[in-house]
Short mmCIF file of N, CA and C in Angstrom, two decimals:
data_model
loop_
_atom_site.label_atom_id
_atom_site.label_comp_id
_atom_site.label_asym_id
_atom_site.label_seq_id
_atom_site.Cartn_x
_atom_site.Cartn_y
_atom_site.Cartn_z
N SER E 44 0.95 -0.92 -0.17
CA SER E 44 0.19 -0.10 -0.26
C SER E 44 0.79 1.49 0.01
N LEU E 45 2.14 0.87 0.61
CA LEU E 45 2.78 2.69 0.52
C LEU E 45 3.39 2.51 -0.60
N LEU E 46 3.96 1.82 -1.61
CA LEU E 46 4.10 2.05 -2.89
C LEU E 46 2.83 2.79 -3.99
N TRP E 47 1.58 1.96 -3.69
CA TRP E 47 0.57 2.37 -4.06
C TRP E 47 0.59 3.89 -3.96
N ASN E 48 0.47 4.04 -2.72
CA ASN E 48 0.15 5.72 -2.03
C ASN E 48 1.41 6.83 -2.76
N ARG E 49 2.59 6.14 -3.10
CA ARG E 49 3.59 6.84 -3.78
C ARG E 49 3.66 7.37 -4.81
N THR E 50 2.90 6.15 -5.87
CA THR E 50 2.59 6.34 -6.72
C THR E 50 1.34 7.23 -7.29
N LEU E 51 0.43 7.10 -6.11
CA LEU E 51 -0.85 8.44 -6.42
C LEU E 51 -0.34 9.79 -5.98
N GLU E 52 0.47 9.76 -5.49
CA GLU E 52 1.02 11.17 -4.73
C GLU E 52 1.66 11.42 -5.91
N LYS E 53 2.37 10.84 -7.02
CA LYS E 53 3.26 11.47 -8.01
C LYS E 53 2.27 11.58 -9.17
N VAL E 54 1.42 10.43 -9.36
CA VAL E 54 0.30 10.81 -10.70
C VAL E 54 -0.42 11.72 -10.03
N MET E 55 -0.96 12.76 -9.14
CA MET E 55 -1.65 13.78 -8.67
C MET E 55 -0.74 14.93 -8.94
N LYS E 56 0.75 14.56 -8.47
CA LYS E 56 1.44 15.66 -8.55
C LYS E 56 1.62 16.21 -10.11
N ASP E 57 2.23 15.19 -10.87
CA ASP E 57 2.20 15.38 -12.54
C ASP E 57 1.04 15.79 -13.14
N ARG E 58 -0.11 15.55 -12.63
CA ARG E 58 -1.51 16.01 -13.13
C ARG E 58 -1.99 14.54 -14.27
N ILE E 59 -1.75 13.63 -13.90
CA ILE E 59 -1.92 12.39 -14.63
C ILE E 59 -3.18 12.16 -14.77
N ASP E 60 -3.89 12.03 -15.65
CA ASP E 60 -5.49 11.55 -15.39
C ASP E 60 -5.65 10.29 -15.71
N ALA E 61 -5.80 9.41 -14.26
CA ALA E 61 -5.91 8.24 -14.16
C ALA E 61 -6.69 8.24 -12.91
N ASP E 62 -7.99 7.38 -13.49
CA ASP E 62 -8.91 6.86 -12.64
C ASP E 62 -8.86 5.53 -11.89
N ARG E 63 -8.00 4.62 -11.85
CA ARG E 63 -7.28 3.51 -11.59
C ARG E 63 -5.84 3.40 -11.89
N ILE E 64 -5.03 3.06 -10.50
CA ILE E 64 -3.93 2.63 -10.69
C ILE E 64 -3.63 1.35 -10.18
N PRO E 65 -2.52 0.48 -10.71
CA PRO E 65 -2.12 -0.69 -10.63
C PRO E 65 -1.72 -0.66 -8.67
N MET E 66 -1.99 -2.14 -8.28
CA MET E 66 -1.23 -1.96 -6.99
C MET E 66 0.12 -2.79 -7.56
N ILE E 67 1.29 -2.35 -6.99
CA ILE E 67 2.58 -3.12 -7.47
C ILE E 67 2.68 -4.28 -6.80
N GLY E 68 2.91 -5.38 -7.79
CA GLY E 68 2.90 -7.02 -7.52
C GLY E 68 3.26 -7.65 -8.78
N PHE E 69 2.94 -8.68 -8.64
CA PHE E 69 3.62 -9.72 -9.90
C PHE E 69 2.20 -9.64 -10.96
N GLY E 70 2.94 -9.80 -12.36
CA GLY E 70 2.07 -9.58 -13.31
C GLY E 70 1.18 -8.60 -13.73
N MET E 71 1.79 -7.49 -13.37
CA MET E 71 0.97 -5.62 -13.51
C MET E 71 1.47 -5.86 -15.16
N GLU E 72 0.06 -5.23 -15.34
CA GLU E 72 0.30 -4.91 -16.91
C GLU E 72 -0.29 -3.68 -16.78
N ILE E 73 0.40 -2.48 -17.24
CA ILE E 73 0.35 -1.08 -17.64
C ILE E 73 0.61 -0.25 -18.53
N LYS E 74 -0.66 -0.10 -19.36
CA LYS E 74 -0.71 0.24 -20.60
C LYS E 74 -0.07 2.07 -20.67
N ASP E 75 -0.80 2.46 -19.82
CA ASP E 75 -0.14 4.19 -19.74
C ASP E 75 1.37 4.41 -19.52
N GLU E 76 2.22 4.95 -20.53
CA GLU E 76 3.91 4.83 -20.84
C GLU E 76 4.19 5.62 -19.26
N ARG E 77 3.64 6.97 -19.28
CA ARG E 77 3.67 7.61 -18.08
C ARG E 77 3.29 7.15 -16.81
N LEU E 78 2.59 6.20 -16.34
CA LEU E 78 2.17 5.30 -15.31
C LEU E 78 2.94 4.55 -15.31
N LYS E 79 3.62 3.85 -16.17
CA LYS E 79 4.59 2.69 -16.37
C LYS E 79 6.04 3.52 -15.38
N GLU E 80 6.34 4.63 -16.12
CA GLU E 80 7.61 5.35 -16.21
C GLU E 80 7.51 5.60 -14.45
N ILE E 81 6.69 6.33 -13.76
CA ILE E 81 6.36 6.46 -12.47
C ILE E 81 6.13 5.11 -11.50
N ILE E 82 6.00 3.69 -11.68
CA ILE E 82 5.92 2.63 -11.01
C ILE E 82 7.33 2.17 -11.36
N ASP E 83 7.87 2.14 -12.42
CA ASP E 83 9.21 1.70 -12.72
C ASP E 83 10.39 2.58 -11.67
N GLU E 84 10.09 4.24 -11.66
CA GLU E 84 11.10 4.99 -10.51
C GLU E 84 10.85 4.46 -9.20
N ILE E 85 9.77 3.96 -8.99
CA ILE E 85 9.25 4.11 -7.47
C ILE E 85 9.82 2.61 -7.04
N MET E 86 9.96 1.42 -8.05
CA MET E 86 10.17 0.18 -7.84
C MET E 86 11.77 0.52 -7.56
N LYS E 87 12.50 1.04 -8.74
CA LYS E 87 13.90 1.17 -8.37
C LYS E 87 14.50 1.93 -7.45
N LYS E 88 13.68 2.82 -6.93
CA LYS E 88 14.09 3.62 -5.60
C LYS E 88 14.20 2.85 -4.59
N GLU E 89 13.25 1.71 -4.69
CA GLU E 89 12.83 0.97 -3.14
C GLU E 89 13.01 -0.67 -3.32
N SER E 90 14.20 -0.27 -4.49
CA SER E 90 14.55 -1.87 -4.87
C SER E 90 14.01 -3.20 -4.67
N VAL E 91 13.12 -2.70 -5.56
CA VAL E 91 11.86 -4.10 -5.24
C VAL E 91 11.71 -4.61 -6.83
N THR E 92 11.24 -5.47 -7.26
CA THR E 92 10.92 -5.98 -8.56
C THR E 92 9.84 -6.79 -8.52
N GLU E 93 8.99 -7.02 -9.91
CA GLU E 93 7.67 -7.95 -9.52
C GLU E 93 8.17 -8.99 -8.74
N ARG E 94 9.17 -9.80 -9.18
CA ARG E 94 9.42 -11.03 -8.56
C ARG E 94 9.33 -11.38 -6.92
N ASP E 95 9.97 -9.83 -6.36
CA ASP E 95 9.46 -9.82 -5.15
C ASP E 95 8.46 -10.15 -4.35
N PHE E 96 7.51 -10.02 -5.18
CA PHE E 96 5.98 -10.02 -4.80
C PHE E 96 5.34 -11.11 -5.01
N ILE E 97 6.18 -12.50 -5.35
CA ILE E 97 6.07 -13.89 -4.95
C ILE E 97 6.31 -14.43 -4.06
N ILE E 98 5.85 -15.33 -3.23
CA ILE E 98 6.15 -15.86 -2.08
C ILE E 98 5.80 -17.23 -2.10
N PRO E 99 6.88 -18.25 -3.02
CA PRO E 99 6.29 -19.74 -2.98
C PRO E 99 6.54 -20.15 -1.79
N PRO E 100 6.91 -20.26 -0.54
CA PRO E 100 6.31 -20.86 0.78
C PRO E 100 5.20 -20.77 0.82
N PHE E 101 4.81 -19.36 0.78
CA PHE E 101 3.50 -18.93 0.93
C PHE E 101 2.75 -18.12 -0.19
N PRO E 102 2.25 -18.86 -0.97
CA PRO E 102 1.21 -18.24 -2.14
C PRO E 102 0.31 -17.78 -2.01
N GLU E 103 -0.35 -17.76 -1.04
CA GLU E 103 -1.29 -17.32 -0.55
C GLU E 103 -1.46 -15.43 0.00
N LEU E 104 0.31 -15.54 0.24
CA LEU E 104 0.55 -14.21 0.23
C LEU E 104 1.30 -13.32 -0.48
N SER E 105 1.45 -14.04 -1.90
CA SER E 105 2.00 -13.45 -2.76
C SER E 105 0.89 -12.16 -3.35
N ALA E 106 1.58 -11.32 -4.10
CA ALA E 106 0.40 -9.65 -4.15
C ALA E 106 0.58 -9.90 -5.82
N GLU E 107 -0.57 -10.01 -6.71
CA GLU E 107 -0.93 -10.03 -8.04
C GLU E 107 -0.98 -8.34 -8.05
N GLY E 108 -0.61 -7.78 -9.20
CA GLY E 108 -0.74 -6.45 -9.47
C GLY E 108 -2.00 -5.94 -9.88
N VAL E 109 -2.93 -5.81 -9.39
CA VAL E 109 -4.35 -5.72 -9.71
C VAL E 109 -4.70 -4.05 -9.76
N GLU E 110 -5.36 -3.75 -10.32
CA GLU E 110 -5.95 -2.07 -10.25
C GLU E 110 -6.83 -1.80 -9.06
N ARG E 111 -6.83 -0.47 -8.87
CA ARG E 111 -7.58 -0.20 -7.47
C ARG E 111 -8.18 1.41 -8.27
N ASP E 112 -9.27 1.76 -7.68
CA ASP E 112 -9.55 2.95 -7.78
C ASP E 112 -8.65 4.29 -7.19
N ALA E 113 -8.13 4.89 -8.02
CA ALA E 113 -7.44 5.71 -7.54
C ALA E 113 -8.18 7.05 -6.32
N PHE E 114 -9.74 7.20 -6.73
CA PHE E 114 -10.46 8.28 -5.60
C PHE E 114 -11.68 7.37 -5.58
N VAL E 115 -12.18 7.77 -4.18
CA VAL E 115 -13.28 7.08 -3.91
C VAL E 115 -14.27 7.61 -3.08
N GLU E 116 -15.15 7.48 -3.09
CA GLU E 116 -16.71 8.09 -2.29
C GLU E 116 -16.72 7.98 -0.74
N ILE E 117 -16.40 8.93 0.11
CA ILE E 117 -16.91 9.04 1.65
C ILE E 117 -18.49 8.82 1.36
N LYS E 118 -18.60 7.98 2.02
CA LYS E 118 -20.29 7.66 2.41
C LYS E 118 -20.26 7.72 3.60
N ASN E 119 -21.91 8.25 4.16
CA ASN E 119 -22.38 7.88 5.39
C ASN E 119 -21.76 8.78 6.73
N LEU E 120 -20.88 10.08 6.07
CA LEU E 120 -20.17 10.68 6.90
C LEU E 120 -20.78 11.21 8.43
N LYS E 121 -20.40 11.00 9.43
CA LYS E 121 -21.22 11.27 10.81
C LYS E 121 -19.91 11.74 11.62
N VAL E 122 -20.17 12.97 12.35
CA VAL E 122 -19.21 13.70 12.84
C VAL E 122 -20.28 14.09 14.50
N LYS E 123 -18.99 13.71 15.41
CA LYS E 123 -19.80 13.76 16.56
C LYS E 123 -18.42 14.26 17.19
N GLU E 124 -18.67 15.37 18.32
CA GLU E 124 -17.49 16.09 19.21
C GLU E 124 -18.21 15.99 20.35
N ASP E 125 -17.22 15.93 21.72
CA ASP E 125 -17.54 16.49 22.51
C ASP E 125 -16.48 17.29 23.11
N ARG E 126 -15.79 17.87 24.14
CA ARG E 126 -15.01 18.98 24.51
C ARG E 126 -13.99 18.71 23.98
N LYS E 127 -13.31 17.34 23.81
CA LYS E 127 -11.81 17.14 23.64
C LYS E 127 -11.34 16.30 22.46
N THR E 128 -12.53 15.62 22.04
CA THR E 128 -12.30 14.63 20.92
C THR E 128 -13.40 14.87 19.81
N VAL E 129 -13.06 14.42 18.52
CA VAL E 129 -13.68 14.87 17.36
C VAL E 129 -14.29 12.83 17.09
N PHE E 130 -15.28 12.30 16.99
CA PHE E 130 -15.45 11.56 16.36
C PHE E 130 -15.86 11.49 15.08
N LEU E 131 -15.43 10.32 14.07
CA LEU E 131 -15.90 10.23 12.80
C LEU E 131 -16.16 8.80 12.32
N GLU E 132 -17.49 8.84 11.72
CA GLU E 132 -18.32 7.67 11.45
C GLU E 132 -18.31 7.43 10.06
N PHE E 133 -17.73 6.45 9.16
CA PHE E 133 -18.04 6.81 7.62
C PHE E 133 -18.15 5.26 6.62
N PHE E 134 -18.27 5.46 5.53
CA PHE E 134 -18.14 4.34 4.76
C PHE E 134 -17.41 4.28 3.89
N LEU E 135 -16.30 3.45 3.65
CA LEU E 135 -15.51 3.33 2.28
C LEU E 135 -15.48 2.09 1.46
N PRO E 136 -15.24 2.10 0.59
CA PRO E 136 -15.24 0.63 -0.21
C PRO E 136 -14.05 -0.17 0.28
N LYS E 137 -14.27 -1.22 -0.03
CA LYS E 137 -13.16 -2.36 0.40
C LYS E 137 -11.99 -2.21 -0.57
N GLY E 138 -10.65 -2.16 0.40
CA GLY E 138 -9.62 -1.73 -0.24
C GLY E 138 -8.96 -0.25 -0.10
N SER E 139 -10.16 0.32 0.45
CA SER E 139 -10.01 1.96 0.81
C SER E 139 -8.90 1.81 2.21
N TYR E 140 -8.63 2.86 2.37
CA TYR E 140 -8.20 3.41 3.85
C TYR E 140 -8.59 4.49 4.73
N ALA E 141 -9.01 4.14 5.29
CA ALA E 141 -9.42 5.28 6.31
C ALA E 141 -8.34 6.67 6.48
N THR E 142 -7.39 6.19 6.87
CA THR E 142 -6.27 6.92 7.01
C THR E 142 -6.23 7.73 6.30
N GLU E 143 -6.00 7.61 4.91
CA GLU E 143 -6.08 7.94 4.01
C GLU E 143 -7.59 9.51 3.51
N ALA E 144 -8.17 8.78 4.20
CA ALA E 144 -9.73 9.55 4.12
C ALA E 144 -9.36 10.68 4.80
N ILE E 145 -9.14 10.45 6.06
CA ILE E 145 -8.88 11.15 7.50
C ILE E 145 -7.95 12.02 7.01
N LYS E 146 -7.11 11.98 6.24
CA LYS E 146 -6.16 12.91 6.09
C LYS E 146 -6.90 14.06 5.30
N PHE E 147 -7.45 13.19 4.16
CA PHE E 147 -8.29 14.20 3.10
C PHE E 147 -9.03 15.16 3.72
N LEU E 148 -9.65 14.92 4.74
CA LEU E 148 -10.72 15.28 5.31
C LEU E 148 -10.21 16.71 6.31
N PHE E 149 -9.05 16.45 6.87
CA PHE E 149 -8.18 17.53 7.76
C PHE E 149 -7.27 18.47 6.80
N SER E 150 -7.02 18.04 5.40
CA SER E 150 -6.39 19.02 4.70
C SER E 150 -6.69 20.17 4.28
#
């Protein structure tokens, strides 16, 4: 997920139009050349290859390079406050990160 987040950051910074971004993993098929360059650069910087996402002793832990939505809608947002604490309740689709949604809400 860290590599995916870094890819999304670069996509946004470079203003590349990408609704879906591949999770870095084995078997990735990246058709957009600019997106491929970004991912190759991130993988090189982190010293990882597609093969690093294949774990032969534990195949169920291997990570295939699938696409995920770059942006999702936060649904059913509820905010409750007491004197010192703010409570948030919301729904995100499977595969989305609440920490990223909260960073977005407070930025």
